[in-house]
Amino acid sequence: MAKATNTKKGASTPAPKKRPASTEPALLEFFVGEIKDIYWAEKKLTKTLPKMQKAATSTELAKAIGGHLEVTKTHVVRLEQVFDLLGKKPQAKKCDAMEGITKEGESILEETEKGSSTRDVGIILASQKVEHYEIATYGCLAQLANTLGLTEIADLLSQTLAEEKEADETLTSIAEHDINYQASGEE
Ligand SMILES: [Fe+2]
Ligand SMILES: [Fe+2]
């Protein structure tokens, strides 16, 4: 039997939720929410990176992580500038993704032997997952800021994006030139 159809035009489409007139546009509100999310993630990383740095076997890797820790602290400050430009107080919203990625990194430390190159391979893997998450986030948010006409904010986010890409490339280079090969010879 054919389904009864409602002939009334537009009847099947739910009406958009009414928003109070005083609130900001939905896209801007979404953007601010995502800034709160990455703010939480960056702050979390300022606590996680020292653990990774300490656990690294290779001094080259430890140095690279230490360098990115300092850069990460400037990312936190940059996001505080973004909040300021938005006329808002800095506020962090828990980022479930970053919590998951950093948890995974910590379990890699538990599963690998101290002083081994295999552990470094794991640290690089976990760190690159972090960087790729950040690259995706800052890439989208810089673009959204441009769409919203927030050019100064877009510039700040693009600066951070470039630094995340640089960190990712450094990790790739350390893995390819050194650590992966050393780990392949471990028992
Ligand atoms: Fe960052
Ligand atoms: Fe990063």
PDB file of C-alpha atoms and ligand atoms in Angstrom:
ATOM      1  CA  MET A   1       0.000   0.000   0.000  1.00  0.00           C
ATOM      2  CA  ALA A   2       1.348   3.397  -0.931  1.00  0.00           C
ATOM      3  CA  LYS A   3       2.332   5.588   1.952  1.00  0.00           C
ATOM      4  CA  ALA A   4       0.096   8.501   2.598  1.00  0.00           C
ATOM      5  CA  THR A   5       1.862  11.700   1.681  1.00  0.00           C
ATOM      6  CA  ASN A   6       1.376  15.017   3.256  1.00  0.00           C
ATOM      7  CA  THR A   7       0.666  17.427   0.455  1.00  0.00           C
ATOM      8  CA  LYS A   8       1.057  20.505   2.570  1.00  0.00           C
ATOM      9  CA  LYS A   9       4.185  22.249   1.297  1.00  0.00           C
ATOM     10  CA  GLY A  10       7.108  22.081   3.701  1.00  0.00           C
ATOM     11  CA  ALA A  11       5.149  20.148   6.298  1.00  0.00           C
ATOM     12  CA  SER A  12       7.823  17.416   6.602  1.00  0.00           C
ATOM     13  CA  THR A  13      10.619  19.892   7.363  1.00  0.00           C
ATOM     14  CA  PRO A  14      10.810  20.775  11.029  1.00  0.00           C
ATOM     15  CA  ALA A  15      10.760  24.478  11.653  1.00  0.00           C
ATOM     16  CA  PRO A  16      14.185  25.832  12.685  1.00  0.00           C
ATOM     17  CA  LYS A  17      14.503  26.381  16.401  1.00  0.00           C
ATOM     18  CA  LYS A  18      13.755  29.941  17.307  1.00  0.00           C
ATOM     19  CA  ARG A  19      16.766  31.690  18.810  1.00  0.00           C
ATOM     20  CA  PRO A  20      16.397  34.629  21.140  1.00  0.00           C
ATOM     21  CA  ALA A  21      17.073  37.850  19.234  1.00  0.00           C
ATOM     22  CA  SER A  22      19.930  38.870  21.553  1.00  0.00           C
ATOM     23  CA  THR A  23      22.194  35.842  20.909  1.00  0.00           C
ATOM     24  CA  GLU A  24      25.065  35.821  18.440  1.00  0.00           C
ATOM     25  CA  PRO A  25      24.783  34.136  15.017  1.00  0.00           C
ATOM     26  CA  ALA A  26      24.842  30.328  15.139  1.00  0.00           C
ATOM     27  CA  LEU A  27      28.106  30.045  13.196  1.00  0.00           C
ATOM     28  CA  LEU A  28      29.894  32.454  15.502  1.00  0.00           C
ATOM     29  CA  GLU A  29      28.566  30.589  18.518  1.00  0.00           C
ATOM     30  CA  PHE A  30      29.823  27.323  17.021  1.00  0.00           C
ATOM     31  CA  PHE A  31      33.206  28.907  16.320  1.00  0.00           C
ATOM     32  CA  VAL A  32      33.552  30.124  19.904  1.00  0.00           C
ATOM     33  CA  GLY A  33      32.688  26.638  21.160  1.00  0.00           C
ATOM     34  CA  GLU A  34      35.460  25.147  19.037  1.00  0.00           C
ATOM     35  CA  ILE A  35      37.949  27.735  20.302  1.00  0.00           C
ATOM     36  CA  LYS A  36      37.060  26.669  23.864  1.00  0.00           C
ATOM     37  CA  ASP A  37      37.666  23.056  22.842  1.00  0.00           C
ATOM     38  CA  ILE A  38      41.136  23.642  21.353  1.00  0.00           C
ATOM     39  CA  TYR A  39      41.992  25.877  24.324  1.00  0.00           C
ATOM     40  CA  TRP A  40      41.356  22.899  26.620  1.00  0.00           C
ATOM     41  CA  ALA A  41      43.423  20.682  24.313  1.00  0.00           C
ATOM     42  CA  GLU A  42      46.423  23.050  24.249  1.00  0.00           C
ATOM     43  CA  LYS A  43      46.366  23.441  28.015  1.00  0.00           C
ATOM     44  CA  LYS A  44      46.215  19.671  28.384  1.00  0.00           C
ATOM     45  CA  LEU A  45      49.260  19.353  26.105  1.00  0.00           C
ATOM     46  CA  THR A  46      51.325  21.687  28.280  1.00  0.00           C
ATOM     47  CA  LYS A  47      50.955  18.983  30.965  1.00  0.00           C
ATOM     48  CA  THR A  48      51.368  15.940  28.704  1.00  0.00           C
ATOM     49  CA  LEU A  49      54.379  17.017  26.634  1.00  0.00           C
ATOM     50  CA  PRO A  50      56.802  17.148  29.613  1.00  0.00           C
ATOM     51  CA  LYS A  51      55.920  13.492  30.364  1.00  0.00           C
ATOM     52  CA  MET A  52      56.651  12.525  26.747  1.00  0.00           C
ATOM     53  CA  GLN A  53      59.868  14.522  26.758  1.00  0.00           C
ATOM     54  CA  LYS A  54      61.041  12.795  29.926  1.00  0.00           C
ATOM     55  CA  ALA A  55      60.126   9.353  28.605  1.00  0.00           C
ATOM     56  CA  ALA A  56      61.891   9.743  25.238  1.00  0.00           C
ATOM     57  CA  THR A  57      65.039   7.689  24.708  1.00  0.00           C
ATOM     58  CA  SER A  58      66.623   9.771  21.953  1.00  0.00           C
ATOM     59  CA  THR A  59      67.984  13.162  22.986  1.00  0.00           C
ATOM     60  CA  GLU A  60      67.040  14.506  19.547  1.00  0.00           C
ATOM     61  CA  LEU A  61      63.417  13.496  20.110  1.00  0.00           C
ATOM     62  CA  ALA A  62      63.395  14.835  23.675  1.00  0.00           C
ATOM     63  CA  LYS A  63      64.755  18.154  22.383  1.00  0.00           C
ATOM     64  CA  ALA A  64      62.125  18.351  19.648  1.00  0.00           C
ATOM     65  CA  ILE A  65      59.326  17.689  22.157  1.00  0.00           C
ATOM     66  CA  GLY A  66      60.792  20.243  24.574  1.00  0.00           C
ATOM     67  CA  GLY A  67      60.877  22.805  21.767  1.00  0.00           C
ATOM     68  CA  HIS A  68      57.276  22.118  20.873  1.00  0.00           C
ATOM     69  CA  LEU A  69      56.280  22.421  24.533  1.00  0.00           C
ATOM     70  CA  GLU A  70      57.480  26.041  24.474  1.00  0.00           C
ATOM     71  CA  VAL A  71      55.634  26.625  21.193  1.00  0.00           C
ATOM     72  CA  THR A  72      52.498  25.051  22.717  1.00  0.00           C
ATOM     73  CA  LYS A  73      52.616  27.555  25.582  1.00  0.00           C
ATOM     74  CA  THR A  74      52.492  30.346  22.991  1.00  0.00           C
ATOM     75  CA  HIS A  75      49.494  28.620  21.394  1.00  0.00           C
ATOM     76  CA  VAL A  76      47.669  28.914  24.722  1.00  0.00           C
ATOM     77  CA  VAL A  77      48.538  32.618  24.869  1.00  0.00           C
ATOM     78  CA  ARG A  78      47.428  33.119  21.249  1.00  0.00           C
ATOM     79  CA  LEU A  79      44.059  31.550  22.034  1.00  0.00           C
ATOM     80  CA  GLU A  80      43.723  33.919  24.980  1.00  0.00           C
ATOM     81  CA  GLN A  81      44.293  36.752  22.483  1.00  0.00           C
ATOM     82  CA  VAL A  82      41.557  35.226  20.314  1.00  0.00           C
ATOM     83  CA  PHE A  83      39.141  35.247  23.287  1.00  0.00           C
ATOM     84  CA  ASP A  84      40.115  38.854  23.911  1.00  0.00           C
ATOM     85  CA  LEU A  85      39.423  39.813  20.291  1.00  0.00           C
ATOM     86  CA  LEU A  86      36.033  38.071  20.594  1.00  0.00           C
ATOM     87  CA  GLY A  87      35.338  40.121  23.705  1.00  0.00           C
ATOM     88  CA  LYS A  88      35.147  36.995  25.839  1.00  0.00           C
ATOM     89  CA  LYS A  89      36.927  35.612  28.878  1.00  0.00           C
ATOM     90  CA  PRO A  90      39.133  32.559  28.134  1.00  0.00           C
ATOM     91  CA  GLN A  91      37.150  29.440  28.853  1.00  0.00           C
ATOM     92  CA  ALA A  92      38.115  25.806  28.291  1.00  0.00           C
ATOM     93  CA  LYS A  93      35.656  23.130  27.215  1.00  0.00           C
ATOM     94  CA  LYS A  94      36.806  19.553  27.620  1.00  0.00           C
ATOM     95  CA  CYS A  95      38.063  18.112  24.344  1.00  0.00           C
ATOM     96  CA  ASP A  96      37.203  14.412  24.353  1.00  0.00           C
ATOM     97  CA  ALA A  97      39.368  13.763  21.304  1.00  0.00           C
ATOM     98  CA  MET A  98      42.522  15.194  22.860  1.00  0.00           C
ATOM     99  CA  GLU A  99      41.833  13.395  26.099  1.00  0.00           C
ATOM    100  CA  GLY A 100      41.647  10.140  24.138  1.00  0.00           C
ATOM    101  CA  ILE A 101      44.799  10.782  22.103  1.00  0.00           C
ATOM    102  CA  THR A 102      46.847  11.724  25.166  1.00  0.00           C
ATOM    103  CA  LYS A 103      45.539   8.695  27.078  1.00  0.00           C
ATOM    104  CA  GLU A 104      46.651   6.515  24.221  1.00  0.00           C
ATOM    105  CA  GLY A 105      50.091   8.147  24.383  1.00  0.00           C
ATOM    106  CA  GLU A 106      50.351   7.338  28.068  1.00  0.00           C
ATOM    107  CA  SER A 107      49.452   3.710  27.479  1.00  0.00           C
ATOM    108  CA  ILE A 108      52.199   3.507  24.837  1.00  0.00           C
ATOM    109  CA  LEU A 109      54.661   4.444  27.578  1.00  0.00           C
ATOM    110  CA  GLU A 110      53.332   1.619  29.741  1.00  0.00           C
ATOM    111  CA  GLU A 111      53.559  -0.885  26.905  1.00  0.00           C
ATOM    112  CA  THR A 112      57.105  -0.091  25.735  1.00  0.00           C
ATOM    113  CA  GLU A 113      60.417  -0.564  27.429  1.00  0.00           C
ATOM    114  CA  LYS A 114      62.215   2.376  29.013  1.00  0.00           C
ATOM    115  CA  GLY A 115      65.347   3.343  27.080  1.00  0.00           C
ATOM    116  CA  SER A 116      64.252   1.645  23.864  1.00  0.00           C
ATOM    117  CA  SER A 117      63.863   3.083  20.370  1.00  0.00           C
ATOM    118  CA  THR A 118      60.576   1.217  20.086  1.00  0.00           C
ATOM    119  CA  ARG A 119      59.283   3.505  22.822  1.00  0.00           C
ATOM    120  CA  ASP A 120      60.398   6.494  20.745  1.00  0.00           C
ATOM    121  CA  VAL A 121      58.534   5.140  17.732  1.00  0.00           C
ATOM    122  CA  GLY A 122      55.426   5.033  19.962  1.00  0.00           C
ATOM    123  CA  ILE A 123      56.013   8.554  21.268  1.00  0.00           C
ATOM    124  CA  ILE A 124      56.378   9.859  17.711  1.00  0.00           C
ATOM    125  CA  LEU A 125      53.200   8.073  16.642  1.00  0.00           C
ATOM    126  CA  ALA A 126      51.224   9.517  19.545  1.00  0.00           C
ATOM    127  CA  SER A 127      52.711  12.979  19.006  1.00  0.00           C
ATOM    128  CA  GLN A 128      51.896  12.972  15.316  1.00  0.00           C
ATOM    129  CA  LYS A 129      48.299  12.038  16.109  1.00  0.00           C
ATOM    130  CA  VAL A 130      48.208  15.109  18.343  1.00  0.00           C
ATOM    131  CA  GLU A 131      49.707  17.349  15.648  1.00  0.00           C
ATOM    132  CA  HIS A 132      47.314  16.072  12.991  1.00  0.00           C
ATOM    133  CA  TYR A 133      44.362  16.765  15.258  1.00  0.00           C
ATOM    134  CA  GLU A 134      45.668  20.281  15.811  1.00  0.00           C
ATOM    135  CA  ILE A 135      46.346  20.808  12.089  1.00  0.00           C
ATOM    136  CA  ALA A 136      42.773  19.777  11.243  1.00  0.00           C
ATOM    137  CA  THR A 137      41.366  22.020  13.962  1.00  0.00           C
ATOM    138  CA  TYR A 138      43.420  25.143  13.235  1.00  0.00           C
ATOM    139  CA  GLY A 139      42.987  24.715   9.475  1.00  0.00           C
ATOM    140  CA  CYS A 140      39.190  24.660   9.837  1.00  0.00           C
ATOM    141  CA  LEU A 141      39.072  27.420  12.437  1.00  0.00           C
ATOM    142  CA  ALA A 142      41.344  29.799  10.480  1.00  0.00           C
ATOM    143  CA  GLN A 143      39.110  29.316   7.457  1.00  0.00           C
ATOM    144  CA  LEU A 144      35.963  29.834   9.546  1.00  0.00           C
ATOM    145  CA  ALA A 145      37.420  32.999  11.066  1.00  0.00           C
ATOM    146  CA  ASN A 146      37.925  34.363   7.542  1.00  0.00           C
ATOM    147  CA  THR A 147      34.353  33.454   6.628  1.00  0.00           C
ATOM    148  CA  LEU A 148      33.152  35.297   9.716  1.00  0.00           C
ATOM    149  CA  GLY A 149      35.243  38.338   8.747  1.00  0.00           C
ATOM    150  CA  LEU A 150      37.499  37.924  11.798  1.00  0.00           C
ATOM    151  CA  THR A 151      40.756  38.496   9.917  1.00  0.00           C
ATOM    152  CA  GLU A 152      42.940  39.280  12.928  1.00  0.00           C
ATOM    153  CA  ILE A 153      41.824  36.029  14.563  1.00  0.00           C
ATOM    154  CA  ALA A 154      42.358  34.153  11.295  1.00  0.00           C
ATOM    155  CA  ASP A 155      45.967  35.429  11.249  1.00  0.00           C
ATOM    156  CA  LEU A 156      46.617  34.231  14.807  1.00  0.00           C
ATOM    157  CA  LEU A 157      45.163  30.790  14.079  1.00  0.00           C
ATOM    158  CA  SER A 158      47.155  30.537  10.847  1.00  0.00           C
ATOM    159  CA  GLN A 159      50.391  31.246  12.710  1.00  0.00           C
ATOM    160  CA  THR A 160      49.653  28.363  15.062  1.00  0.00           C
ATOM    161  CA  LEU A 161      48.651  26.151  12.126  1.00  0.00           C
ATOM    162  CA  ALA A 162      52.054  26.736  10.499  1.00  0.00           C
ATOM    163  CA  GLU A 163      53.832  25.791  13.738  1.00  0.00           C
ATOM    164  CA  GLU A 164      51.816  22.577  14.099  1.00  0.00           C
ATOM    165  CA  LYS A 165      52.764  21.604  10.547  1.00  0.00           C
ATOM    166  CA  GLU A 166      56.397  22.325  11.298  1.00  0.00           C
ATOM    167  CA  ALA A 167      56.277  20.116  14.424  1.00  0.00           C
ATOM    168  CA  ASP A 168      54.712  17.319  12.400  1.00  0.00           C
ATOM    169  CA  GLU A 169      57.451  17.530   9.756  1.00  0.00           C
ATOM    170  CA  THR A 170      60.179  17.518  12.410  1.00  0.00           C
ATOM    171  CA  LEU A 171      58.723  14.336  13.919  1.00  0.00           C
ATOM    172  CA  THR A 172      58.546  12.681  10.508  1.00  0.00           C
ATOM    173  CA  SER A 173      62.151  13.549   9.825  1.00  0.00           C
ATOM    174  CA  ILE A 174      63.355  12.193  13.197  1.00  0.00           C
ATOM    175  CA  ALA A 175      61.454   8.947  12.618  1.00  0.00           C
ATOM    176  CA  GLU A 176      62.641   8.455   9.060  1.00  0.00           C
ATOM    177  CA  HIS A 177      66.274   9.362   9.512  1.00  0.00           C
ATOM    178  CA  ASP A 178      66.981   7.662  12.741  1.00  0.00           C
ATOM    179  CA  ILE A 179      64.543   6.114  15.156  1.00  0.00           C
ATOM    180  CA  ASN A 180      62.515   3.742  12.972  1.00  0.00           C
ATOM    181  CA  TYR A 181      65.730   2.122  11.760  1.00  0.00           C
ATOM    182  CA  GLN A 182      67.149   1.783  15.273  1.00  0.00           C
ATOM    183  CA  ALA A 183      63.909   0.303  16.576  1.00  0.00           C
ATOM    184  CA  SER A 184      63.849  -2.270  13.762  1.00  0.00           C
ATOM    185  CA  GLY A 185      66.995  -3.840  15.237  1.00  0.00           C
ATOM    186  CA  GLU A 186      65.610  -4.211  18.761  1.00  0.00           C
ATOM    187  CA  GLU A 187      64.780  -7.633  20.187  1.00  0.00           C
TER     188      GLU A 187
HETATM  189 FE    FE B   1      49.408  23.615  19.566  1.00  0.00          FE
HETATM  190 FE    FE B   2      51.194  20.925  18.518  1.00  0.00          FE
END
